[in-house]
């Protein structure tokens, strides 16, 4: 990379980050995967976050009023299950899920998961994902941010919008991407590869 390319890359990193739309998905424990599918999770495609991947397996979410079939399962297996849906999905399922950051499952509603080998009843774990930005420590430093900060994000999509209350999550294990759910993505006309700008103040 020559000097001009390095300077251009630095400017872009300071101004923009890619925005990804996150569809409904499930995280499972190894034991739950065995119950639902009769085997461990199968890695078929990597995600933007290092070590994370889409699995071959799918589940059906069964709520009090409806169900959603062929919901994606993301790996690797976790210590605790988590189901991330949109507000639209909540209406379909008949579940009033709170907005939460990943891993904060205390006090969330449960749901039934059905696989091709069995089913699992979760007592908690259903949430609407809090809009957030994964950042490397280097990129966080460029933006003057730290883990736990809250910012606004301007989505430079076909229907530009500024999203407030975006949580910043910083870790050397992350790649820098903003994540919004499908309701938010549809509302701003998001398409793959769209960029965003962090708005301070």
N, CA, C and O of each residue as an XYZ file, in Angstrom:
804
protein
N       0.852     -1.192      0.000
C       0.000      0.000      0.000
C       0.890      1.245      0.000
O       1.720      1.412      0.893
N       0.719      2.122     -1.002
C       1.536      3.323     -1.084
C       0.992      4.406     -0.154
O      -0.030      4.214      0.505
N       1.678      5.534     -0.110
C       1.321      6.604      0.831
C      -0.084      7.125      0.595
O      -0.840      7.326      1.546
N      -0.445      7.346     -0.670
C      -1.785      7.869     -0.977
C      -2.852      6.887     -0.518
O      -3.865      7.286      0.057
N      -2.627      5.611     -0.770
C      -3.594      4.595     -0.357
C      -3.694      4.527      1.156
O      -4.787      4.350      1.694
N      -2.570      4.665      1.852
C      -2.595      4.629      3.315
C      -3.368      5.816      3.877
O      -4.157      5.670      4.810
N      -3.134      6.994      3.301
C      -3.843      8.193      3.758
C      -5.337      8.076      3.479
O      -6.162      8.423      4.324
N      -5.680      7.587      2.295
C      -7.090      7.405      1.945
C      -7.770      6.419      2.882
O      -8.889      6.651      3.340
N      -7.082      5.312      3.161
C      -7.627      4.302      4.072
C      -7.838      4.891      5.461
O      -8.861      4.635      6.095
N      -6.881      5.675      5.935
C      -6.991      6.296      7.255
C      -8.171      7.253      7.313
O      -8.909      7.262      8.299
N      -8.361      8.062      6.269
C      -9.483      9.008      6.233
C     -10.816      8.257      6.243
O     -11.740      8.629      6.966
N     -10.905      7.209      5.440
C     -12.151      6.417      5.372
C     -12.468      5.775      6.712
O     -13.625      5.744      7.131
N     -11.435      5.259      7.393
C     -11.646      4.634      8.701
C     -12.121      5.645      9.729
O     -12.882      5.304     10.634
N     -11.670      6.900      9.592
C     -12.095      7.939     10.525
C     -13.523      8.416     10.236
O     -14.219      8.874     11.142
N     -13.950      8.311      8.999
C     -15.254      8.857      8.608
C     -16.369      7.822      8.535
O     -17.500      8.100      8.934
N     -16.057      6.623      8.025
C     -17.104      5.663      7.688
C     -16.873      4.293      8.327
O     -15.754      3.934      8.691
N     -17.965      3.547      8.450
C     -17.898      2.130      8.790
C     -19.049      1.434      8.086
O     -20.077      2.052      7.807
N     -18.879      0.151      7.798
C     -19.934     -0.584      7.093
C     -21.069     -0.928      8.043
O     -20.849     -1.296      9.197
N     -22.283     -0.801      7.534
C     -23.490     -1.123      8.303
C     -24.047     -2.447      7.790
O     -24.269     -2.617      6.592
N     -24.267     -3.375      8.707
C     -24.830     -4.678      8.348
C     -26.222     -4.833      8.949
O     -26.479     -4.411     10.076
N     -27.117     -5.448      8.173
C     -28.455     -5.779      8.655
C     -28.435     -7.188      9.225
O     -28.044     -8.138      8.547
N     -28.851     -7.311     10.454
C     -28.829     -8.611     11.136
C     -30.243     -9.177     11.200
O     -31.111     -8.625     11.877
N     -30.468    -10.283     10.490
C     -31.769    -10.938     10.503
C     -31.973    -11.776     11.752
O     -31.046    -11.976     12.537
N     -33.184    -12.260     11.929
C     -33.487    -13.119     13.087
C     -32.545    -14.313     13.122
O     -32.235    -14.897     12.083
N     -32.095    -14.671     14.306
C     -31.184    -15.803     14.438
C     -31.153    -16.305     15.874
O     -31.674    -15.674     16.794
N     -30.524    -17.462     16.029
C     -30.484    -18.147     17.323
C     -29.046    -18.542     17.645
O     -28.291    -18.950     16.763
N     -28.678    -18.415     18.921
C     -27.426    -18.955     19.439
C     -27.784    -20.099     20.386
O     -28.702    -19.966     21.195
N     -27.079    -21.203     20.295
C     -27.391    -22.397     21.075
C     -26.189    -22.880     21.875
O     -25.041    -22.563     21.565
N     -26.489    -23.664     22.926
C     -25.436    -24.390     23.627
C     -25.167    -25.690     22.876
O     -25.969    -26.104     22.039
N     -24.055    -26.325     23.170
C     -23.747    -27.614     22.542
C     -24.819    -28.650     22.882
O     -25.238    -29.416     22.014
N     -25.261    -28.674     24.127
C     -26.286    -29.639     24.549
C     -27.590    -29.405     23.788
O     -28.236    -30.364     23.364
N     -27.977    -28.162     23.613
C     -29.204    -27.857     22.876
C     -29.082    -28.244     21.412
O     -30.045    -28.732     20.821
N     -27.917    -28.033     20.820
C     -27.701    -28.443     19.432
C     -27.874    -29.945     19.285
O     -28.491    -30.411     18.327
N     -27.332    -30.707     20.232
C     -27.458    -32.161     20.185
C     -28.921    -32.586     20.292
O     -29.358    -33.511     19.607
N     -29.680    -31.897     21.166
C     -31.104    -32.222     21.333
C     -31.903    -31.887     20.078
O     -32.749    -32.672     19.650
N     -31.636    -30.728     19.491
C     -32.410    -30.269     18.342
C     -32.065    -30.991     17.047
O     -32.942    -31.256     16.225
N     -30.767    -31.312     16.864
C     -30.316    -31.829     15.570
C     -29.663    -33.207     15.644
O     -29.473    -33.862     14.618
N     -29.323    -33.644     16.842
C     -28.664    -34.942     16.987
C     -27.172    -34.892     16.737
O     -26.518    -35.934     16.690
N     -26.615    -33.682     16.572
C     -25.177    -33.529     16.324
C     -24.766    -32.094     16.609
O     -25.620    -31.251     16.883
N     -23.482    -31.808     16.548
C     -22.965    -30.456     16.766
C     -23.292    -29.556     15.576
O     -23.699    -30.030     14.515
N     -23.108    -28.258     15.770
C     -23.386    -27.286     14.711
C     -22.411    -27.433     13.551
O     -21.243    -27.772     13.742
N     -22.914    -27.170     12.335
C     -22.121    -27.320     11.111
C     -21.810    -25.955     10.514
O     -22.719    -25.223     10.124
N     -20.545    -25.614     10.443
C     -20.100    -24.324      9.905
C     -20.209    -24.340      8.376
O     -19.603    -25.181      7.712
N     -20.993    -23.395      7.820
C     -21.103    -23.322      6.361
C     -20.637    -22.001      5.760
O     -20.302    -21.941      4.577
N     -20.612    -20.928      6.579
C     -20.202    -19.630      6.024
C     -19.759    -18.693      7.128
O     -20.483    -18.515      8.107
N     -18.577    -18.084      6.996
C     -18.121    -17.154      8.035
C     -18.908    -15.852      8.018
O     -19.416    -15.431      6.979
N     -19.002    -15.231      9.170
C     -19.612    -13.911      9.305
C     -18.516    -12.851      9.419
O     -17.331    -13.180      9.457
N     -18.910    -11.597      9.471
C     -17.928    -10.513      9.522
C     -17.135    -10.497     10.821
O     -15.982    -10.067     10.846
N     -17.763    -10.974     11.915
C     -17.049    -11.010     13.183
C     -16.175    -12.262     13.255
O     -16.669    -13.367     13.029
N     -14.885    -12.106     13.565
C     -13.953    -13.243     13.558
C     -14.439    -14.403     14.414
O     -14.843    -14.221     15.563
N     -14.393    -15.607     13.829
C     -14.765    -16.819     14.548
C     -16.245    -17.119     14.558
O     -16.644    -18.193     15.008
N     -17.080    -16.203     14.076
C     -18.525    -16.411     14.041
C     -18.932    -16.934     12.661
O     -18.317    -16.581     11.655
N     -19.961    -17.770     12.618
C     -20.358    -18.351     11.342
C     -21.833    -18.735     11.303
O     -22.467    -18.944     12.337
N     -22.359    -18.821     10.089
C     -23.711    -19.317      9.843
C     -23.649    -20.842      9.790
O     -22.741    -21.419      9.193
N     -24.617    -21.474     10.415
C     -24.663    -22.942     10.459
C     -25.617    -23.491      9.399
O     -26.509    -22.793      8.919
N     -25.406    -24.747      9.054
C     -26.307    -25.425      8.120
C     -27.673    -25.667      8.755
O     -28.685    -25.725      8.057
N     -27.696    -25.805     10.064
C     -28.925    -26.142     10.782
C     -29.882    -24.946     10.849
O     -29.464    -23.788     10.838
N     -31.167    -25.261     10.919
C     -32.217    -24.260     11.084
C     -33.188    -24.723     12.164
O     -33.329    -25.917     12.428
N     -33.860    -23.738     12.788
C     -34.849    -24.065     13.809
C     -36.160    -23.363     13.496
O     -36.200    -22.415     12.711
N     -37.219    -23.833     14.110
C     -38.516    -23.163     14.080
C     -38.761    -22.552     15.440
O     -38.634    -23.228     16.461
N     -39.118    -21.256     15.463
C     -39.472    -20.584     16.706
C     -40.981    -20.686     16.888
O     -41.745    -20.330     15.990
N     -41.407    -21.171     18.043
C     -42.837    -21.343     18.311
C     -43.224    -20.471     19.500
O     -42.778    -20.698     20.624
N     -44.067    -19.463     19.231
C     -44.535    -18.576     20.276
C     -45.999    -18.807     20.587
O     -46.616    -19.697     20.002
N     -46.573    -18.027     21.495
C     -47.982    -18.195     21.885
C     -48.972    -17.976     20.744
O     -50.051    -18.570     20.740
N     -48.612    -17.121     19.766
C     -49.567    -16.790     18.707
C     -49.144    -17.267     17.321
O     -49.977    -17.304     16.415
N     -47.897    -17.628     17.130
C     -47.449    -18.018     15.796
C     -46.059    -18.600     15.830
O     -45.464    -18.779     16.893
N     -45.551    -18.893     14.645
C     -44.216    -19.481     14.561
C     -43.454    -18.917     13.372
O     -44.044    -18.407     12.419
N     -42.135    -19.018     13.448
C     -41.252    -18.616     12.363
C     -40.367    -19.798     12.025
O     -39.668    -20.325     12.890
N     -40.398    -20.220     10.760
C     -39.676    -21.424     10.357
C     -38.330    -21.077      9.718
O     -38.110    -19.957      9.256
N     -37.452    -22.056      9.706
C     -36.136    -21.972      9.074
C     -35.341    -20.746      9.520
O     -34.801    -19.997      8.706
N     -35.289    -20.569     10.839
C     -34.536    -19.460     11.422
C     -33.066    -19.855     11.521
O     -32.742    -20.965     11.945
N     -32.186    -18.950     11.131
C     -30.754    -19.232     11.101
C     -30.202    -19.499     12.497
O     -30.632    -18.902     13.484
N     -29.244    -20.408     12.548
C     -28.484    -20.683     13.766
C     -27.055    -20.211     13.522
O     -26.459    -20.529     12.493
N     -26.509    -19.452     14.469
C     -25.148    -18.954     14.349
C     -24.230    -19.669     15.328
O     -24.619    -19.954     16.460
N     -23.021    -19.954     14.889
C     -22.041    -20.613     15.731
C     -20.884    -19.696     16.036
O     -20.786    -18.600     15.485
N     -19.994    -20.148     16.927
C     -19.982    -21.452     17.597
C     -20.990    -21.515     18.748
O     -21.646    -20.526     19.075
N     -21.096    -22.696     19.351
C     -21.999    -22.893     20.477
C     -21.610    -21.964     21.622
O     -20.434    -21.653     21.814
N     -22.607    -21.528     22.375
C     -22.393    -20.623     23.501
C     -22.712    -21.314     24.831
O     -23.152    -22.463     24.871
N     -22.475    -20.573     25.910
C     -22.779    -21.096     27.242
C     -24.264    -20.977     27.563
O     -24.776    -21.690     28.426
N     -24.958    -20.069     26.864
C     -26.381    -19.858     27.106
C     -27.068    -19.495     25.798
O     -26.510    -18.771     24.973
N     -28.288    -20.003     25.613
C     -29.034    -19.749     24.382
C     -29.532    -18.311     24.318
O     -29.750    -17.659     25.339
N     -29.702    -17.841     23.091
C     -30.208    -16.489     22.865
C     -30.928    -16.467     21.523
O     -30.437    -17.014     20.535
N     -32.088    -15.835     21.496
C     -32.893    -15.718     20.282
C     -33.064    -14.237     19.973
O     -33.641    -13.502     20.774
N     -32.569    -13.788     18.815
C     -32.644    -12.379     18.437
C     -33.645    -12.205     17.299
O     -33.490    -12.779     16.221
N     -34.665    -11.409     17.559
C     -35.748    -11.189     16.593
C     -36.014     -9.690     16.458
O     -35.488     -8.887     17.228
N     -36.829     -9.323     15.480
C     -37.234     -7.931     15.313
C     -38.577     -7.703     16.011
O     -39.227     -8.649     16.458
N     -38.979     -6.431     16.097
C     -40.297     -6.154     16.676
C     -41.394     -6.751     15.810
O     -42.404     -7.215     16.339
N     -41.222     -6.752     14.497
C     -42.198     -7.381     13.614
C     -42.324     -8.864     13.923
O     -43.432     -9.397     13.969
N     -41.190     -9.535     14.137
C     -41.210    -10.951     14.508
C     -41.945    -11.163     15.831
O     -42.659    -12.152     15.999
N     -41.768    -10.237     16.764
C     -42.437    -10.352     18.060
C     -43.954    -10.382     17.894
O     -44.638    -11.150     18.570
N     -44.481     -9.549     16.996
C     -45.923     -9.539     16.736
C     -46.375    -10.884     16.170
O     -47.430    -11.395     16.543
N     -45.583    -11.449     15.278
C     -45.923    -12.747     14.690
C     -45.942    -13.842     15.756
O     -46.839    -14.685     15.775
N     -44.966    -13.821     16.624
C     -44.830    -14.862     17.644
C     -45.765    -14.659     18.835
O     -46.100    -15.617     19.530
N     -46.186    -13.416     19.073
C     -46.982    -13.122     20.262
C     -46.123    -12.991     21.500
O     -46.540    -13.370     22.594
N     -44.918    -12.454     21.334
C     -43.972    -12.303     22.433
C     -43.543    -10.845     22.507
O     -43.238    -10.228     21.487
N     -43.520    -10.297     23.722
C     -43.081     -8.924     23.933
C     -41.637     -8.954     24.432
O     -41.386     -8.938     25.637
N     -40.701     -8.997     23.500
C     -39.290     -9.107     23.851
C     -38.686     -7.726     24.058
O     -38.981     -6.813     23.287
N     -37.849     -7.546     25.076
C     -37.206     -6.252     25.314
C     -36.009     -6.036     24.395
O     -35.477     -6.985     23.819
N     -35.595     -4.785     24.264
C     -34.382     -4.449     23.531
C     -33.200     -4.657     24.466
O     -33.143     -4.068     25.546
N     -32.262     -5.492     24.049
C     -31.122     -5.839     24.899
C     -29.852     -5.974     24.075
O     -29.897     -6.235     22.873
N     -28.718     -5.792     24.745
C     -27.434     -6.142     24.159
C     -27.222     -7.642     24.272
O     -27.722     -8.273     25.202
N     -26.496     -8.205     23.347
C     -26.220     -9.635     23.345
C     -25.631    -10.069     24.682
O     -24.737     -9.426     25.231
N     -26.161    -11.178     25.188
C     -25.682    -11.731     26.447
C     -26.478    -11.298     27.659
O     -26.358    -11.910     28.720
N     -27.290    -10.255     27.529
C     -28.074     -9.749     28.651
C     -29.475    -10.381     28.611
O     -30.447     -9.728     28.233
N     -29.562    -11.639     28.999
C     -30.810    -12.384     28.826
C     -31.687    -12.399     30.077
O     -32.819    -12.878     30.025
N     -31.184    -11.883     31.197
C     -31.967    -11.915     32.427
C     -33.284    -11.154     32.264
O     -33.302    -10.008     31.817
N     -34.381    -11.811     32.634
C     -35.685    -11.175     32.571
C     -36.327    -11.150     31.201
O     -37.381    -10.538     31.026
N     -35.714    -11.802     30.225
C     -36.304    -11.867     28.882
C     -37.262    -13.053     28.805
O     -37.128    -14.000     29.580
N     -38.227    -13.018     27.881
C     -39.169    -14.140     27.768
C     -38.530    -15.373     27.137
O     -37.471    -15.299     26.512
N     -39.199    -16.497     27.317
C     -38.751    -17.750     26.733
C     -39.489    -18.066     25.447
O     -40.321    -17.289     24.980
N     -39.165    -19.231     24.881
C     -39.767    -19.646     23.612
C     -39.464    -21.117     23.388
O     -38.568    -21.676     24.021
N     -40.210    -21.744     22.487
C     -39.935    -23.127     22.118
C     -39.160    -23.166     20.809
O     -39.528    -22.506     19.838
N     -38.077    -23.949     20.792
C     -37.280    -24.156     19.585
C     -37.520    -25.569     19.079
O     -37.475    -26.522     19.857
N     -37.772    -25.713     17.796
C     -37.975    -27.031     17.196
C     -36.928    -27.272     16.121
O     -36.730    -26.439     15.236
N     -36.252    -28.431     16.205
C     -35.301    -28.846     15.192
C     -35.780    -30.100     14.504
O     -36.894    -30.555     14.765
N     -34.967    -30.674     13.628
C     -35.399    -31.876     12.917
C     -35.188    -33.149     13.742
O     -35.529    -34.247     13.301
N     -34.621    -32.988     14.946
C     -34.355    -34.155     15.796
C     -35.077    -34.078     17.140
O     -35.275    -35.099     17.798
N     -35.467    -32.879     17.544
C     -36.122    -32.703     18.835
C     -36.486    -31.254     19.068
O     -36.392    -30.434     18.156
N     -36.902    -30.931     20.285
C     -37.252    -29.560     20.608
C     -36.698    -29.172     21.972
O     -36.400    -30.024     22.809
N     -36.569    -27.860     22.173
C     -36.023    -27.309     23.409
C     -36.932    -26.180     23.865
O     -37.337    -25.338     23.064
N     -37.250    -26.164     25.148
C     -38.029    -25.067     25.722
C     -37.081    -24.135     26.463
O     -36.433    -24.538     27.429
N     -37.003    -22.896     26.013
C     -36.176    -21.901     26.691
C     -37.031    -21.128     27.688
O     -38.142    -20.705     27.367
N     -36.510    -20.946     28.892
C     -37.211    -20.162     29.908
C     -36.929    -18.670     29.762
O     -37.673    -17.838     30.281
N     -35.863    -18.339     29.061
C     -35.508    -16.942     28.799
C     -34.598    -16.898     27.576
O     -34.139    -17.933     27.094
N     -34.342    -15.686     27.081
C     -33.382    -15.564     25.984
C     -33.864    -14.844     24.748
O     -33.064    -14.576     23.852
N     -35.180    -14.512     24.663
C     -35.682    -13.842     23.459
C     -35.535    -12.332     23.614
O     -35.984    -11.755     24.605
N     -34.904    -11.699     22.627
C     -34.674    -10.257     22.702
C     -34.716     -9.627     21.317
O     -34.551    -10.300     20.300
N     -34.940     -8.317     21.308
C     -34.718     -7.497     20.124
C     -33.337     -6.888     20.304
O     -33.092     -6.199     21.294
N     -32.442     -7.128     19.375
C     -31.059     -6.699     19.555
C     -30.930     -5.185     19.571
O     -31.433     -4.493     18.686
N     -30.247     -4.683     20.595
C     -29.900     -3.267     20.653
C     -28.982     -2.924     19.481
O     -27.992     -3.617     19.247
N     -29.303     -1.861     18.746
C     -28.404     -1.436     17.663
C     -27.034     -1.129     18.264
O     -26.930     -0.492     19.312
N     -25.988     -1.593     17.586
C     -24.661     -1.502     18.187
C     -23.567     -1.463     17.119
O     -23.797     -1.756     15.946
N     -22.376     -1.091     17.570
C     -21.198     -1.084     16.711
C     -20.116     -1.933     17.364
O     -19.716     -1.681     18.501
N     -19.646     -2.946     16.630
C     -18.455     -3.684     17.040
C     -17.246     -2.888     16.558
O     -17.205     -2.463     15.404
N     -16.261     -2.685     17.435
C     -15.085     -1.918     17.032
C     -13.807     -2.561     17.559
O     -13.770     -3.099     18.666
N     -12.778     -2.492     16.750
C     -11.451     -2.850     17.227
C     -10.966     -1.721     18.136
O     -11.442     -0.593     18.009
N     -10.039     -1.993     19.041
C      -9.487     -0.913     19.877
C      -8.854      0.196     19.045
O      -8.930      1.370     19.407
N      -8.229     -0.176     17.929
C      -7.594      0.823     17.072
C      -8.624      1.775     16.461
O      -8.426      2.990     16.458
N      -9.722      1.219     15.944
C     -10.752      2.059     15.343
C     -11.487      2.876     16.405
O     -11.875      4.017     16.153
N     -11.678      2.298     17.586
C     -12.303      3.051     18.681
C     -11.455      4.264     19.038
O     -11.982      5.351     19.273
N     -10.131      4.073     19.078
C      -9.229      5.183     19.383
C      -9.307      6.259     18.312
O      -9.258      7.450     18.622
N      -9.427      5.848     17.045
C      -9.545      6.818     15.956
C     -10.775      7.711     16.120
O     -10.755      8.893     15.779
N     -11.851      7.113     16.653
C     -13.106      7.851     16.824
C     -13.240      8.465     18.212
O     -14.237      9.126     18.501
N     -12.247      8.255     19.073
C     -12.317      8.787     20.424
C     -13.376      8.114     21.273
O     -14.006      8.750     22.118
N     -13.571      6.807     21.041
C     -14.619      6.061     21.742
C     -14.023      4.972     22.627
O     -12.874      4.564     22.458
N     -14.840      4.515     23.576
C     -14.452      3.397     24.428
C     -15.635      2.460     24.595
O     -16.774      2.820     24.299
N     -15.352      1.251     25.073
C     -16.396      0.255     25.273
C     -17.480      0.791     26.215
O     -17.176      1.333     27.278
N     -18.746      0.633     25.815
C     -19.860      1.088     26.632
C     -20.384      2.464     26.262
O     -21.426      2.878     26.770
N     -19.682      3.188     25.382
C     -20.177      4.492     24.939
C     -21.452      4.326     24.112
O     -21.734      3.252     23.581
N     -22.200      5.401     24.020
C     -23.405      5.438     23.180
C     -23.280      6.598     22.199
O     -22.943      7.716     22.587
N     -23.556      6.322     20.924
C     -23.430      7.332     19.878
C     -24.672      7.314     18.998
O     -25.558      6.476     19.167
N     -24.724      8.247     18.061
C     -25.717      8.211     16.992
C     -25.023      7.769     15.713
O     -23.836      8.026     15.518
N     -25.772      7.105     14.849
C     -25.223      6.572     13.605
C     -26.058      7.057     12.434
O     -27.260      6.800     12.375
N     -25.420      7.762     11.495
C     -26.114      8.167     10.273
C     -25.913      7.101      9.222
O     -24.788      6.859      8.783
N     -26.996      6.459      8.814
C     -26.941      5.414      7.789
C     -27.011      6.073      6.414
O     -28.002      6.723      6.082
N     -25.979      5.906      5.632
C     -25.900      6.528      4.306
C     -26.496      5.583      3.264
O     -25.809      5.106      2.362
N     -27.768      5.334      3.416
C     -28.499      4.384      2.576
C     -29.422      5.141      1.635
O     -29.338      6.365      1.539
N     -30.296      4.434      0.942
C     -31.175      5.097     -0.030
C     -32.211      5.999      0.637
O     -32.756      6.901      0.000
N     -32.483      5.754      1.928
C     -33.353      6.631      2.713
C     -32.590      6.991      3.985
O     -32.887      6.451      5.051
N     -31.614      7.891      3.892
C     -30.716      8.164      5.021
C     -31.484      8.509      6.297
O     -32.505      9.196      6.272
N     -30.955      8.010      7.407
C     -31.592      8.244      8.699
C     -30.510      8.256      9.764
O     -29.470      7.617      9.605
N     -30.750      8.978     10.844
C     -29.836      8.967     11.983
C     -30.463      8.143     13.087
O     -31.546      8.467     13.574
N     -29.785      7.077     13.483
C     -30.237      6.201     14.557
C     -29.545      6.610     15.846
O     -28.319      6.698     15.900
N     -30.329      6.858     16.877
C     -29.775      7.269     18.160
C     -29.632      6.063     19.087
O     -30.184      4.996     18.822
N     -28.888      6.243     20.171
C     -28.763      5.192     21.177
C     -28.056      3.960     20.671
O     -28.470      2.840     20.972
N     -26.982      4.147     19.898
C     -26.224      3.020     19.349
C     -25.090      2.680     20.321
O     -24.247      3.529     20.611
N     -25.070      1.463     20.813
C     -24.059      1.046     21.789
C     -22.743      0.713     21.103
O     -22.725      0.117     20.026
N     -21.654      1.100     21.729
C     -20.316      0.818     21.213
C     -19.707     -0.331     22.010
O     -19.635     -0.285     23.238
N     -19.273     -1.356     21.293
C     -18.651     -2.517     21.925
C     -17.244     -2.667     21.350
O     -17.074     -2.851     20.145
N     -16.252     -2.587     22.209
C     -14.856     -2.585     21.770
C     -14.144     -3.830     22.283
O     -14.215     -4.162     23.466
N     -13.453     -4.514     21.365
C     -12.682     -5.698     21.734
C     -11.672     -6.000     20.640
O     -11.954     -5.784     19.461
N     -10.483     -6.503     21.020
C      -9.520     -6.937     19.998
C     -10.016     -8.143     19.210
O      -9.434     -8.490     18.182
N     -11.086     -8.786     19.681
C     -11.658     -9.934     18.983
C     -12.699     -9.527     17.948
O     -13.224    -10.380     17.232
N     -13.002     -8.235     17.861
C     -14.021     -7.753     16.936
C     -13.409     -7.250     15.627
O     -12.223     -6.927     15.553
N     -14.256     -7.197     14.604
C     -14.004     -6.412     13.395
C     -15.002     -5.260     13.426
O     -16.094     -5.405     13.977
N     -14.645     -4.123     12.848
C     -15.470     -2.921     12.971
C     -16.630     -2.929     11.969
O     -16.440     -2.765     10.764
N     -17.832     -3.125     12.509
C     -19.071     -3.098     11.732
C     -20.186     -2.594     12.637
O     -20.173     -2.854     13.840
N     -21.153     -1.876     12.069
C     -22.373     -1.509     12.771
C     -23.448     -2.539     12.451
O     -23.547     -3.008     11.318
N     -24.253     -2.891     13.454
C     -25.316     -3.873     13.265
C     -26.669     -3.262     13.619
O     -26.865     -2.745     14.719
N     -27.593     -3.332     12.669
C     -28.983     -2.938     12.894
C     -29.866     -4.114     12.509
O     -29.445     -4.994     11.759
N     -31.103     -4.128     13.027
C     -31.962     -5.268     12.693
C     -32.736     -5.001     11.405
O     -32.639     -3.919     10.825
N     -33.501     -5.991     10.967
C     -34.161     -5.884      9.666
C     -35.235     -4.807      9.618
O     -35.428     -4.185      8.573
N     -35.939     -4.570     10.725
C     -36.921     -3.489     10.740
C     -36.228     -2.157     10.478
O     -36.699     -1.349      9.678
N     -35.106     -1.936     11.158
C     -34.359     -0.694     10.975
C     -33.774     -0.615      9.563
O     -33.799      0.439      8.927
N     -33.250     -1.738      9.088
C     -32.661     -1.773      7.747
C     -33.701     -1.488      6.671
O     -33.442     -0.719      5.745
N     -34.874     -2.102      6.786
C     -35.931     -1.850      5.807
C     -36.401     -0.402      5.856
O     -36.716      0.193      4.825
N     -36.445      0.156      7.055
C     -36.900      1.530      7.208
C     -35.998      2.552      6.530
O     -36.466      3.591      6.065
N     -34.689      2.252      6.476
C     -33.765      3.217      5.868
C     -33.300      2.787      4.475
O     -32.396      3.398      3.906
N     -33.914      1.744      3.931
C     -33.576      1.310      2.579
C     -32.183      0.725      2.477
O     -31.514      0.874      1.454
N     -31.751      0.073      3.514
C     -30.393     -0.482      3.559
C     -30.192     -1.575      2.521
O     -31.089     -2.372      2.249
N     -28.989     -1.593      1.949
C     -28.565     -2.711      1.122
C     -27.132     -3.068      1.503
O     -26.405     -2.250      2.066
N     -26.741     -4.286      1.193
C     -25.419     -4.777      1.582
C     -24.323     -3.844      1.073
O     -24.335     -3.424     -0.084
N     -23.383     -3.529      1.951
C     -22.279     -2.659      1.588
C     -22.485     -1.197      1.926
O     -21.559     -0.396      1.797
N     -23.703     -0.831      2.364
C     -23.953      0.561      2.739
C     -23.075      0.973      3.913
O     -22.748      0.160      4.777
N     -22.698      2.252      3.929
C     -21.832      2.775      4.963
C     -22.604      3.648      5.940
O     -23.732      4.064      5.675
N     -21.973      3.911      7.066
C     -22.552      4.810      8.057
C     -21.484      5.728      8.605
O     -20.289      5.488      8.429
N     -21.923      6.783      9.272
C     -21.037      7.734      9.936
C     -21.457      7.875     11.392
O     -22.642      7.997     11.701
N     -20.471      7.857     12.282
C     -20.745      8.088     13.693
C     -20.960      9.578     13.916
O     -20.161     10.402     13.472
N     -22.049      9.918     14.607
C     -22.389     11.313     14.891
C     -22.191     11.559     16.377
O     -22.847     10.926     17.204
N     -21.305     12.461     16.719
C     -21.018     12.782     18.120
C     -21.867     13.978     18.553
O     -22.147     14.890     17.775
N     -22.266     13.933     19.831
C     -22.979     15.053     20.396
C     -24.449     15.116     20.008
O     -25.160     16.029     20.429
